[in-house]
Amino acid sequence: MSSKLDALGVEIDSAAESKNVSALTALMEKCDSMIESGYPHLRPIALFYKANIYSSLAALKSHDPEYAWSWHQSEKILEILNLRKAVSDPKFPSLDSIIQCKVYTNLGNSLNQFGRFIEAIKAWDYALYLMPNFAMALGNKGVGLTDYAHALYDYGHAGILVAHAVDELKGAISNDALWDSGLHPEAEKSFRKKCLSAEKYLERIEYSVDFDLNQWPVGDNRKEVEYRTWCLDNNLFLSPLNDVTKLSASAKDVLHLPSHTYNLDEEARFPNYFNIMKQEYVTARFMLFESLDYYSEHASDINVLLMDGFDGAQFNYRVEQLKVAFRLAYSIFDKVALFLNDYYRVGLKISAVSFRKIWVQRKSKNFEINSCFAGSQNWPLRGLYYLSKDLFDDDFDDVALPEAKDLAALRNRIEHRYLSLQTYEAPVKNTDIHSYISIDEFHLKTIKIMSMAREALVYLSLAMHREEEIRNIDNEKVSIPIQSLPIERFYE
């Protein structure tokens, strides 16, 4: 069977090289047959090949200069979806490490192209965890980090990201680098050029490689240290630095809005919007952390009479904290949409705004990108748009995350139905009214939603920065300096 897989791979490469669309389409059917063949070990490879076909079909359109910034790239979305399906397949860990690295690297590259640079870094890091010298992951991560740095308005942070990019790029062009099928001269040349450019940038800003990123305490007491270390380990701080390091320099939620402008008769409202979303995020994050101790008794649990349903369900304060953390983090997406509706003057009624619907307007039976977004060459804004495709909505059938529908269903059950979290499996059935999920699985899904909410806030801030650069600032507007004055917390 491996010979058939090898032959299929060769056919796909040949069809892509000859730009034969009909052959690629026919080979797609072969991939589908393998996926549905009943041989589980074939499924992740077939999904990888299918993703490669979609990538090749997208490449055939890339000669059009407008395609690179097109908001409709269904082939790339399907490429990402199939790569993610391959990664989540139970048989994926049994694949050869080289194949796994190629899947993760391709996933990172496509996500980065769409402005999902935070998620892209995670994909490249998975590849580098498997093979620390995998050249294409090192090089593409280095390029992605320089792009990320370019999108920042905090030039101190930008320098740190570029320094990390140089390390990755040097690794990609070193003698120890592993190329999956021999040296790729064009890629190596590109990485070398990018490395040289990044080094010159660091020289220009007089960046000190000896600067200690771990010189600050993480916390003042044991619980604070545990909490902030957990945030660092899960990349949950609202700081771009936490995407490249887990040292104490990144253990601060410093992200806010960039300098931006208003008409003289406008209220300076956007920092207030961002304050609310940011506080809700950090509150949900701390609730998630506290919920990890879900076997411990809380004061509110004492003398509360509950009946044992013999269904494995756990009931206590920490379990409810976990549910609330999921719900609160998920609610941030629609608030981001409200921000966009106001900032870009989209014009949707407040009741009609959602993170999936903000981008489009219905024309006849189809959806078209709203004119205020169409044609925009704003990379972080593009990231927000494609992040929205990781969320399920009944009105849309294009999702890029295999578990999107499950995540949306969980939110609905928490809000409107009954959801029990189990500490052990029990012979119970899910119904339309009452559903069960293991507490460990739900915890992982909450981490996923929390990470996506963080992404949304980072992309929103950087999209605003890019938009302010693009807009023609006229003299009748007043500039609001970054962050204005920090709020004086009651404990300071």
Short mmCIF file of C-alpha atoms in Angstrom, two decimals:
data_model
loop_
_atom_site.label_atom_id
_atom_site.label_comp_id
_atom_site.label_asym_id
_atom_site.label_seq_id
_atom_site.Cartn_x
_atom_site.Cartn_y
_atom_site.Cartn_z
CA MET A 1 0.00 0.00 0.00
CA SER A 2 2.95 2.35 0.64
CA SER A 3 3.90 1.95 -3.05
CA LYS A 4 0.44 3.23 -4.02
CA LEU A 5 0.92 6.22 -1.72
CA ASP A 6 4.33 6.93 -3.21
CA ALA A 7 2.89 6.68 -6.72
CA LEU A 8 0.06 9.05 -5.81
CA GLY A 9 2.55 11.56 -4.44
CA VAL A 10 4.56 11.42 -7.67
CA GLU A 11 1.39 11.91 -9.74
CA ILE A 12 0.41 14.95 -7.69
CA ASP A 13 3.88 16.49 -8.07
CA SER A 14 3.81 15.84 -11.82
CA ALA A 15 0.33 17.35 -12.27
CA ALA A 16 1.29 20.39 -10.21
CA GLU A 17 4.50 20.90 -12.19
CA SER A 18 2.62 20.69 -15.50
CA LYS A 19 -0.19 22.92 -14.14
CA ASN A 20 -2.77 20.30 -15.14
CA VAL A 21 -5.98 21.29 -13.35
CA SER A 22 -8.05 18.35 -14.61
CA ALA A 23 -5.38 15.88 -13.46
CA LEU A 24 -5.21 17.53 -10.04
CA THR A 25 -8.99 17.33 -9.74
CA ALA A 26 -8.95 13.63 -10.63
CA LEU A 27 -6.18 13.00 -8.10
CA MET A 28 -8.32 14.70 -5.48
CA GLU A 29 -10.84 11.90 -5.97
CA LYS A 30 -8.08 9.34 -5.43
CA CYS A 31 -7.19 11.03 -2.16
CA ASP A 32 -10.84 10.95 -1.07
CA SER A 33 -11.01 7.25 -1.88
CA MET A 34 -7.97 6.60 0.31
CA ILE A 35 -9.39 8.71 3.13
CA GLU A 36 -12.58 6.66 3.07
CA SER A 37 -10.86 3.32 2.35
CA GLY A 38 -11.11 1.91 5.85
CA TYR A 39 -7.32 1.83 6.26
CA PRO A 40 -6.73 4.29 9.14
CA HIS A 41 -2.97 4.47 8.57
CA LEU A 42 -3.56 5.90 5.07
CA ARG A 43 -5.83 8.70 6.18
CA PRO A 44 -3.32 11.33 7.44
CA ILE A 45 -1.06 10.91 4.39
CA ALA A 46 -4.04 11.13 2.02
CA LEU A 47 -5.19 14.30 3.82
CA PHE A 48 -1.68 15.74 3.43
CA TYR A 49 -1.71 14.94 -0.29
CA LYS A 50 -5.17 16.45 -0.64
CA ALA A 51 -3.91 19.63 1.03
CA ASN A 52 -1.02 19.71 -1.44
CA ILE A 53 -3.48 19.53 -4.34
CA TYR A 54 -5.41 22.51 -2.97
CA SER A 55 -2.11 24.35 -2.52
CA SER A 56 -1.21 23.63 -6.16
CA LEU A 57 -4.61 24.84 -7.38
CA ALA A 58 -4.14 28.04 -5.39
CA ALA A 59 -0.63 28.47 -6.82
CA LEU A 60 -2.07 28.41 -10.35
CA LYS A 61 -4.01 31.57 -9.47
CA SER A 62 -1.13 33.31 -7.71
CA HIS A 63 0.15 34.91 -10.94
CA ASP A 64 -2.76 37.34 -10.64
CA PRO A 65 -1.45 40.25 -8.51
CA GLU A 66 -4.91 40.77 -7.02
CA TYR A 67 -5.13 37.16 -5.85
CA ALA A 68 -2.47 37.57 -3.14
CA TRP A 69 -4.74 39.98 -1.26
CA SER A 70 -8.01 38.40 -2.34
CA TRP A 71 -10.50 37.75 0.46
CA HIS A 72 -11.84 34.72 -1.40
CA GLN A 73 -9.21 31.98 -1.45
CA SER A 74 -11.27 28.85 -0.94
CA GLU A 75 -8.43 26.58 -2.09
CA LYS A 76 -6.14 27.87 0.67
CA ILE A 77 -8.85 27.50 3.30
CA LEU A 78 -9.38 23.89 2.23
CA GLU A 79 -5.63 23.33 2.27
CA ILE A 80 -5.49 24.51 5.90
CA LEU A 81 -8.55 22.44 6.83
CA ASN A 82 -7.04 19.24 5.40
CA LEU A 83 -3.65 19.86 7.01
CA ARG A 84 -5.38 20.33 10.35
CA LYS A 85 -7.39 17.16 9.81
CA ALA A 86 -4.15 15.32 9.13
CA VAL A 87 -2.56 16.66 12.33
CA SER A 88 -5.59 15.75 14.45
CA ASP A 89 -5.82 12.22 13.02
CA PRO A 90 -5.03 9.51 15.62
CA LYS A 91 -2.52 7.92 13.23
CA PHE A 92 -0.60 11.14 12.58
CA PRO A 93 1.97 10.59 15.40
CA SER A 94 2.92 7.25 13.83
CA LEU A 95 3.99 8.90 10.56
CA ASP A 96 7.65 9.40 9.74
CA SER A 97 8.97 12.50 11.52
CA ILE A 98 9.93 14.12 8.21
CA ILE A 99 6.33 13.87 6.97
CA GLN A 100 5.01 15.30 10.24
CA CYS A 101 7.44 18.21 9.97
CA LYS A 102 6.38 18.90 6.38
CA VAL A 103 2.71 18.95 7.39
CA TYR A 104 3.34 21.35 10.28
CA THR A 105 5.60 23.56 8.16
CA ASN A 106 3.09 23.80 5.31
CA LEU A 107 0.36 24.58 7.83
CA GLY A 108 2.45 27.34 9.36
CA ASN A 109 3.26 28.81 5.95
CA SER A 110 -0.39 28.96 4.89
CA LEU A 111 -1.57 30.40 8.20
CA ASN A 112 1.13 33.06 8.05
CA GLN A 113 0.13 34.00 4.51
CA PHE A 114 -3.36 34.70 5.81
CA GLY A 115 -2.17 36.89 8.68
CA ARG A 116 -2.56 34.13 11.28
CA PHE A 117 1.07 34.61 12.30
CA ILE A 118 0.53 33.66 15.96
CA GLU A 119 -1.01 30.31 15.04
CA ALA A 120 1.66 29.88 12.36
CA ILE A 121 4.43 30.16 14.97
CA LYS A 122 2.83 27.32 16.92
CA ALA A 123 2.75 25.12 13.81
CA TRP A 124 6.41 25.78 13.01
CA ASP A 125 7.30 25.13 16.65
CA TYR A 126 5.60 21.73 16.50
CA ALA A 127 7.83 20.85 13.56
CA LEU A 128 10.92 22.10 15.39
CA TYR A 129 9.99 20.13 18.49
CA LEU A 130 10.15 16.99 16.35
CA MET A 131 13.27 18.05 14.44
CA PRO A 132 15.06 21.13 15.81
CA ASN A 133 17.19 21.46 12.65
CA PHE A 134 14.37 21.14 10.09
CA ALA A 135 15.44 23.82 7.61
CA MET A 136 12.10 24.81 6.10
CA ALA A 137 10.47 25.25 9.51
CA LEU A 138 13.43 27.28 10.80
CA GLY A 139 13.59 29.50 7.73
CA ASN A 140 9.88 30.11 7.38
CA LYS A 141 9.53 30.81 11.09
CA GLY A 142 12.36 33.34 10.80
CA VAL A 143 10.63 35.05 7.89
CA GLY A 144 7.31 34.98 9.75
CA LEU A 145 8.86 36.60 12.82
CA THR A 146 10.30 39.45 10.76
CA ASP A 147 6.84 40.02 9.26
CA TYR A 148 5.31 39.96 12.75
CA ALA A 149 7.92 42.46 13.98
CA HIS A 150 7.14 44.76 11.04
CA ALA A 151 3.47 44.79 12.07
CA LEU A 152 4.21 46.00 15.62
CA TYR A 153 3.98 49.58 16.83
CA ASP A 154 6.25 48.87 19.82
CA TYR A 155 9.72 49.03 18.29
CA GLY A 156 11.36 47.59 21.41
CA HIS A 157 9.28 44.44 21.01
CA ALA A 158 9.99 44.47 17.28
CA GLY A 159 13.73 44.32 17.94
CA ILE A 160 13.35 41.30 20.20
CA LEU A 161 11.26 39.47 17.59
CA VAL A 162 13.81 40.25 14.87
CA ALA A 163 16.61 38.95 17.11
CA HIS A 164 14.72 35.67 17.49
CA ALA A 165 14.14 35.64 13.72
CA VAL A 166 17.89 35.91 13.11
CA ASP A 167 18.49 32.87 15.32
CA GLU A 168 15.97 30.83 13.31
CA LEU A 169 17.30 32.00 9.95
CA LYS A 170 20.89 31.25 10.93
CA GLY A 171 19.77 27.76 11.86
CA ALA A 172 18.10 27.32 8.46
CA ILE A 173 21.26 28.20 6.52
CA SER A 174 23.71 26.39 8.79
CA ASN A 175 25.57 23.22 7.81
CA ASP A 176 23.53 21.29 10.37
CA ALA A 177 20.19 22.19 8.77
CA LEU A 178 18.11 19.25 7.56
CA TRP A 179 16.43 19.65 4.18
CA ASP A 180 13.67 17.11 3.63
CA SER A 181 14.65 16.28 0.03
CA GLY A 182 18.06 17.82 -0.43
CA LEU A 183 19.09 21.46 -0.34
CA HIS A 184 16.52 23.88 -1.81
CA PRO A 185 18.84 26.51 -3.38
CA GLU A 186 16.13 29.16 -3.88
CA ALA A 187 14.80 28.78 -0.33
CA GLU A 188 18.32 28.80 1.14
CA LYS A 189 19.16 31.95 -0.83
CA SER A 190 15.94 33.63 0.34
CA PHE A 191 16.61 32.73 3.99
CA ARG A 192 20.20 34.00 3.75
CA LYS A 193 19.04 37.31 2.26
CA LYS A 194 16.37 37.74 4.94
CA CYS A 195 18.90 36.93 7.66
CA LEU A 196 21.32 39.57 6.38
CA SER A 197 18.53 42.16 6.22
CA ALA A 198 17.41 41.33 9.78
CA GLU A 199 20.98 41.59 11.11
CA LYS A 200 21.38 45.02 9.50
CA TYR A 201 18.14 46.12 11.15
CA LEU A 202 19.44 45.06 14.57
CA GLU A 203 22.68 46.96 13.93
CA ARG A 204 20.73 50.05 12.93
CA ILE A 205 18.68 50.08 16.14
CA GLU A 206 21.78 49.13 18.19
CA TYR A 207 20.08 46.06 19.61
CA SER A 208 21.99 44.47 22.49
CA VAL A 209 22.18 40.69 22.24
CA ASP A 210 23.24 40.67 25.90
CA PHE A 211 19.96 42.20 27.07
CA ASP A 212 18.55 39.95 29.80
CA LEU A 213 14.93 39.03 29.07
CA ASN A 214 14.66 37.19 32.37
CA GLN A 215 15.69 39.93 34.78
CA TRP A 216 12.25 40.56 36.27
CA PRO A 217 10.45 38.50 38.94
CA VAL A 218 7.45 36.57 37.65
CA GLY A 219 5.43 37.18 40.83
CA ASP A 220 5.52 38.21 44.49
CA ASN A 221 4.09 35.04 46.03
CA ARG A 222 3.78 31.34 45.25
CA LYS A 223 0.29 31.49 43.72
CA GLU A 224 1.15 34.47 41.55
CA VAL A 225 4.31 32.75 40.33
CA GLU A 226 2.33 29.57 39.54
CA TYR A 227 -0.34 31.54 37.69
CA ARG A 228 2.02 33.67 35.64
CA THR A 229 4.28 30.72 34.85
CA TRP A 230 1.21 28.83 33.62
CA CYS A 231 0.29 31.82 31.42
CA LEU A 232 3.81 31.90 30.00
CA ASP A 233 3.82 28.17 29.31
CA ASN A 234 0.49 28.40 27.46
CA ASN A 235 1.39 31.61 25.57
CA LEU A 236 -1.56 33.47 27.06
CA PHE A 237 -0.06 36.85 27.97
CA LEU A 238 -1.24 39.79 25.89
CA SER A 239 2.28 40.54 24.73
CA PRO A 240 3.87 39.68 21.37
CA LEU A 241 6.96 38.61 23.31
CA ASN A 242 5.08 35.60 24.69
CA ASP A 243 4.95 34.24 21.13
CA VAL A 244 8.74 33.91 21.06
CA THR A 245 9.83 33.50 24.67
CA LYS A 246 8.63 32.24 28.03
CA LEU A 247 11.09 34.44 29.95
CA SER A 248 9.83 37.02 32.43
CA ALA A 249 10.00 39.93 29.96
CA SER A 250 6.87 38.53 28.32
CA ALA A 251 4.97 38.02 31.60
CA LYS A 252 3.02 41.26 31.23
CA ASP A 253 -0.26 42.12 29.51
CA VAL A 254 1.14 45.23 27.84
CA LEU A 255 -0.84 45.08 24.59
CA HIS A 256 -3.26 47.94 24.03
CA LEU A 257 -4.28 50.15 21.12
CA PRO A 258 -1.83 52.14 18.99
CA SER A 259 -2.04 55.88 18.49
CA HIS A 260 -5.14 56.66 16.46
CA THR A 261 -7.27 59.59 15.34
CA TYR A 262 -10.80 60.91 15.72
CA ASN A 263 -12.80 63.68 14.14
CA LEU A 264 -13.09 66.69 16.42
CA ASP A 265 -16.73 65.89 17.19
CA GLU A 266 -16.05 62.22 17.98
CA GLU A 267 -15.81 60.60 21.38
CA ALA A 268 -12.47 58.88 22.08
CA ARG A 269 -14.18 55.55 22.66
CA PHE A 270 -11.97 52.79 21.29
CA PRO A 271 -9.61 52.52 24.29
CA ASN A 272 -12.71 51.99 26.44
CA TYR A 273 -13.89 49.18 24.19
CA PHE A 274 -10.46 47.58 24.32
CA ASN A 275 -10.26 47.96 28.11
CA ILE A 276 -13.47 45.96 28.48
CA MET A 277 -12.36 43.16 26.16
CA LYS A 278 -8.91 42.99 27.70
CA GLN A 279 -10.25 42.83 31.26
CA GLU A 280 -12.74 40.14 30.29
CA TYR A 281 -9.92 38.16 28.69
CA VAL A 282 -7.59 38.30 31.70
CA THR A 283 -10.50 37.49 34.02
CA ALA A 284 -11.45 34.45 31.93
CA ARG A 285 -7.79 33.42 31.86
CA PHE A 286 -7.47 33.53 35.66
CA MET A 287 -10.73 31.64 36.09
CA LEU A 288 -9.37 28.98 33.76
CA PHE A 289 -6.21 28.75 35.85
CA GLU A 290 -8.13 28.46 39.12
CA SER A 291 -10.43 25.82 37.64
CA LEU A 292 -7.47 23.45 37.19
CA ASP A 293 -7.87 22.49 40.85
CA TYR A 294 -11.32 21.05 40.14
CA TYR A 295 -11.12 18.29 42.75
CA SER A 296 -10.68 20.71 45.65
CA GLU A 297 -13.57 21.98 47.74
CA HIS A 298 -14.39 25.67 47.67
CA ALA A 299 -16.14 27.56 50.46
CA SER A 300 -19.19 27.95 48.23
CA ASP A 301 -19.47 24.14 47.90
CA ILE A 302 -19.95 23.54 51.62
CA ASN A 303 -23.44 22.37 52.69
CA VAL A 304 -24.76 22.35 49.11
CA LEU A 305 -27.06 19.34 48.67
CA LEU A 306 -26.75 17.66 45.25
CA MET A 307 -27.92 14.22 44.14
CA ASP A 308 -25.59 11.66 42.55
CA GLY A 309 -26.77 10.94 39.00
CA PHE A 310 -24.28 8.06 38.61
CA ASP A 311 -23.21 9.69 35.34
CA GLY A 312 -19.65 10.70 36.20
CA ALA A 313 -20.59 14.38 36.38
CA GLN A 314 -18.54 16.64 38.64
CA PHE A 315 -20.29 19.51 40.42
CA ASN A 316 -18.41 22.22 42.25
CA TYR A 317 -17.33 25.83 42.05
CA ARG A 318 -14.17 25.09 40.04
CA VAL A 319 -16.13 23.22 37.36
CA GLU A 320 -18.45 26.18 36.95
CA GLN A 321 -15.43 28.48 36.79
CA LEU A 322 -14.17 26.44 33.86
CA LYS A 323 -17.49 26.76 32.05
CA VAL A 324 -17.62 30.51 32.67
CA ALA A 325 -14.04 30.91 31.42
CA PHE A 326 -15.01 29.19 28.15
CA ARG A 327 -18.14 31.31 27.76
CA LEU A 328 -16.42 34.60 28.62
CA ALA A 329 -13.51 33.98 26.25
CA TYR A 330 -15.87 32.98 23.43
CA SER A 331 -17.91 36.17 23.91
CA ILE A 332 -14.86 38.31 23.05
CA PHE A 333 -15.13 37.45 19.34
CA ASP A 334 -18.46 39.21 18.85
CA LYS A 335 -17.17 42.20 20.82
CA VAL A 336 -14.23 42.39 18.42
CA ALA A 337 -16.81 42.47 15.62
CA LEU A 338 -18.62 45.36 17.35
CA PHE A 339 -15.31 47.23 17.50
CA LEU A 340 -14.76 46.67 13.77
CA ASN A 341 -18.33 47.71 12.98
CA ASP A 342 -17.71 51.07 14.68
CA TYR A 343 -14.10 51.69 13.64
CA TYR A 344 -14.61 50.80 9.96
CA ARG A 345 -18.13 52.26 9.86
CA VAL A 346 -19.49 49.01 8.45
CA GLY A 347 -23.04 50.09 9.26
CA LEU A 348 -24.53 46.83 10.54
CA LYS A 349 -27.26 47.01 13.13
CA ILE A 350 -25.86 46.16 16.55
CA SER A 351 -28.17 43.16 16.83
CA ALA A 352 -26.87 41.79 13.51
CA VAL A 353 -23.17 41.97 14.36
CA SER A 354 -21.18 38.78 14.88
CA PHE A 355 -17.58 37.77 14.26
CA ARG A 356 -18.57 35.69 11.23
CA LYS A 357 -21.06 38.17 9.75
CA ILE A 358 -19.16 41.46 10.14
CA TRP A 359 -17.06 40.82 7.04
CA VAL A 360 -19.75 40.20 4.45
CA GLN A 361 -23.03 41.41 3.03
CA ARG A 362 -25.60 39.25 1.33
CA LYS A 363 -26.05 39.86 -2.39
CA SER A 364 -28.85 37.73 -3.81
CA LYS A 365 -28.01 34.20 -2.61
CA ASN A 366 -24.31 34.89 -2.11
CA PHE A 367 -22.12 36.71 0.37
CA GLU A 368 -19.71 39.43 -0.72
CA ILE A 369 -16.95 41.09 1.29
CA ASN A 370 -18.06 44.44 2.68
CA SER A 371 -16.68 47.32 0.64
CA CYS A 372 -14.82 48.77 3.66
CA PHE A 373 -12.69 45.60 3.81
CA ALA A 374 -12.45 44.65 0.12
CA GLY A 375 -9.07 45.46 -1.34
CA SER A 376 -7.52 46.20 2.03
CA GLN A 377 -3.84 45.26 2.23
CA ASN A 378 -3.89 45.04 6.01
CA TRP A 379 -2.17 41.81 7.08
CA PRO A 380 -3.38 41.65 10.72
CA LEU A 381 -6.92 42.53 9.59
CA ARG A 382 -6.68 39.64 7.17
CA GLY A 383 -5.65 37.52 10.15
CA LEU A 384 -8.82 38.53 11.98
CA TYR A 385 -10.92 37.62 8.95
CA TYR A 386 -9.38 34.16 8.64
CA LEU A 387 -9.54 33.65 12.40
CA SER A 388 -13.30 34.10 12.03
CA LYS A 389 -13.29 31.03 9.78
CA ASP A 390 -12.25 28.94 12.79
CA LEU A 391 -15.69 29.65 14.27
CA PHE A 392 -18.84 27.89 13.13
CA ASP A 393 -22.00 29.71 12.09
CA ASP A 394 -25.11 28.14 10.56
CA ASP A 395 -25.10 30.72 7.76
CA PHE A 396 -21.61 29.78 6.56
CA ASP A 397 -20.20 26.46 5.40
CA ASP A 398 -16.54 27.48 5.00
CA VAL A 399 -14.64 26.64 8.17
CA ALA A 400 -10.91 26.04 8.51
CA LEU A 401 -10.94 24.30 11.90
CA PRO A 402 -12.21 20.69 12.11
CA GLU A 403 -13.56 21.19 15.65
CA ALA A 404 -15.25 24.54 14.94
CA LYS A 405 -18.76 23.08 15.03
CA ASP A 406 -18.06 21.26 18.31
CA LEU A 407 -16.77 24.45 19.94
CA ALA A 408 -19.86 26.38 18.85
CA ALA A 409 -22.10 23.57 20.11
CA LEU A 410 -20.38 23.63 23.51
CA ARG A 411 -20.97 27.35 23.82
CA ASN A 412 -24.63 26.88 22.94
CA ARG A 413 -25.04 24.10 25.50
CA ILE A 414 -23.43 26.14 28.26
CA GLU A 415 -25.60 29.15 27.47
CA HIS A 416 -28.94 27.57 26.64
CA ARG A 417 -29.01 23.88 27.58
CA TYR A 418 -27.37 21.49 30.04
CA LEU A 419 -23.72 20.48 29.93
CA SER A 420 -22.11 18.15 32.46
CA LEU A 421 -18.36 17.69 32.83
CA GLN A 422 -17.35 14.14 33.69
CA THR A 423 -14.43 12.90 35.76
CA TYR A 424 -15.00 9.31 34.57
CA GLU A 425 -16.88 7.63 31.73
CA ALA A 426 -20.37 6.39 32.50
CA PRO A 427 -23.01 4.60 30.38
CA VAL A 428 -25.03 7.73 29.58
CA LYS A 429 -26.25 9.18 26.30
CA ASN A 430 -26.20 12.73 25.04
CA THR A 431 -29.60 14.21 24.24
CA ASP A 432 -30.74 17.43 22.62
CA ILE A 433 -31.17 18.89 26.10
CA HIS A 434 -28.33 17.39 28.13
CA SER A 435 -24.78 16.63 26.95
CA TYR A 436 -21.63 15.22 28.55
CA ILE A 437 -17.93 15.80 27.96
CA SER A 438 -14.90 14.78 29.98
CA ILE A 439 -13.53 17.57 32.13
CA ASP A 440 -10.03 17.08 30.68
CA GLU A 441 -11.30 17.38 27.10
CA PHE A 442 -13.33 20.46 27.97
CA HIS A 443 -10.28 22.01 29.60
CA LEU A 444 -8.28 21.56 26.37
CA LYS A 445 -11.07 23.14 24.35
CA THR A 446 -11.18 26.08 26.75
CA ILE A 447 -7.43 26.57 26.31
CA LYS A 448 -8.06 26.56 22.55
CA ILE A 449 -10.76 29.23 22.78
CA MET A 450 -8.61 31.30 25.16
CA SER A 451 -5.72 31.19 22.68
CA MET A 452 -8.02 32.23 19.84
CA ALA A 453 -9.40 35.13 21.92
CA ARG A 454 -5.84 36.28 22.57
CA GLU A 455 -5.12 36.08 18.85
CA ALA A 456 -8.17 38.20 18.11
CA LEU A 457 -7.09 40.96 20.50
CA VAL A 458 -3.53 41.02 19.14
CA TYR A 459 -4.68 41.12 15.51
CA LEU A 460 -7.26 43.82 16.31
CA SER A 461 -4.65 46.10 17.87
CA LEU A 462 -2.16 45.59 15.04
CA ALA A 463 -4.86 45.90 12.36
CA MET A 464 -5.78 49.28 13.81
CA HIS A 465 -2.10 50.29 13.74
CA ARG A 466 -1.82 49.33 10.07
CA GLU A 467 -5.10 51.04 9.20
CA GLU A 468 -3.96 54.27 10.84
CA GLU A 469 -0.81 54.11 8.69
CA ILE A 470 -2.90 53.60 5.57
CA ARG A 471 -5.46 56.31 6.22
CA ASN A 472 -4.76 59.81 5.06
CA ILE A 473 -4.71 61.79 8.30
CA ASP A 474 -6.17 65.25 7.64
CA ASN A 475 -5.66 68.34 9.77
CA GLU A 476 -9.12 68.30 11.31
CA LYS A 477 -8.37 65.22 13.37
CA VAL A 478 -6.74 65.08 16.75
CA SER A 479 -4.23 62.33 17.58
CA ILE A 480 -4.74 60.28 20.74
CA PRO A 481 -1.37 59.11 22.13
CA ILE A 482 -0.87 55.43 22.76
CA GLN A 483 -2.61 54.17 25.90
CA SER A 484 -3.09 57.75 27.15
CA LEU A 485 -2.74 57.31 30.92
CA PRO A 486 -2.83 53.85 32.48
CA ILE A 487 -5.67 53.31 34.93
CA GLU A 488 -4.50 53.49 38.53
CA ARG A 489 -5.46 50.12 39.97
CA PHE A 490 -6.76 50.04 43.51
CA TYR A 491 -3.81 47.96 44.62
CA GLU A 492 -1.15 50.30 43.29
#
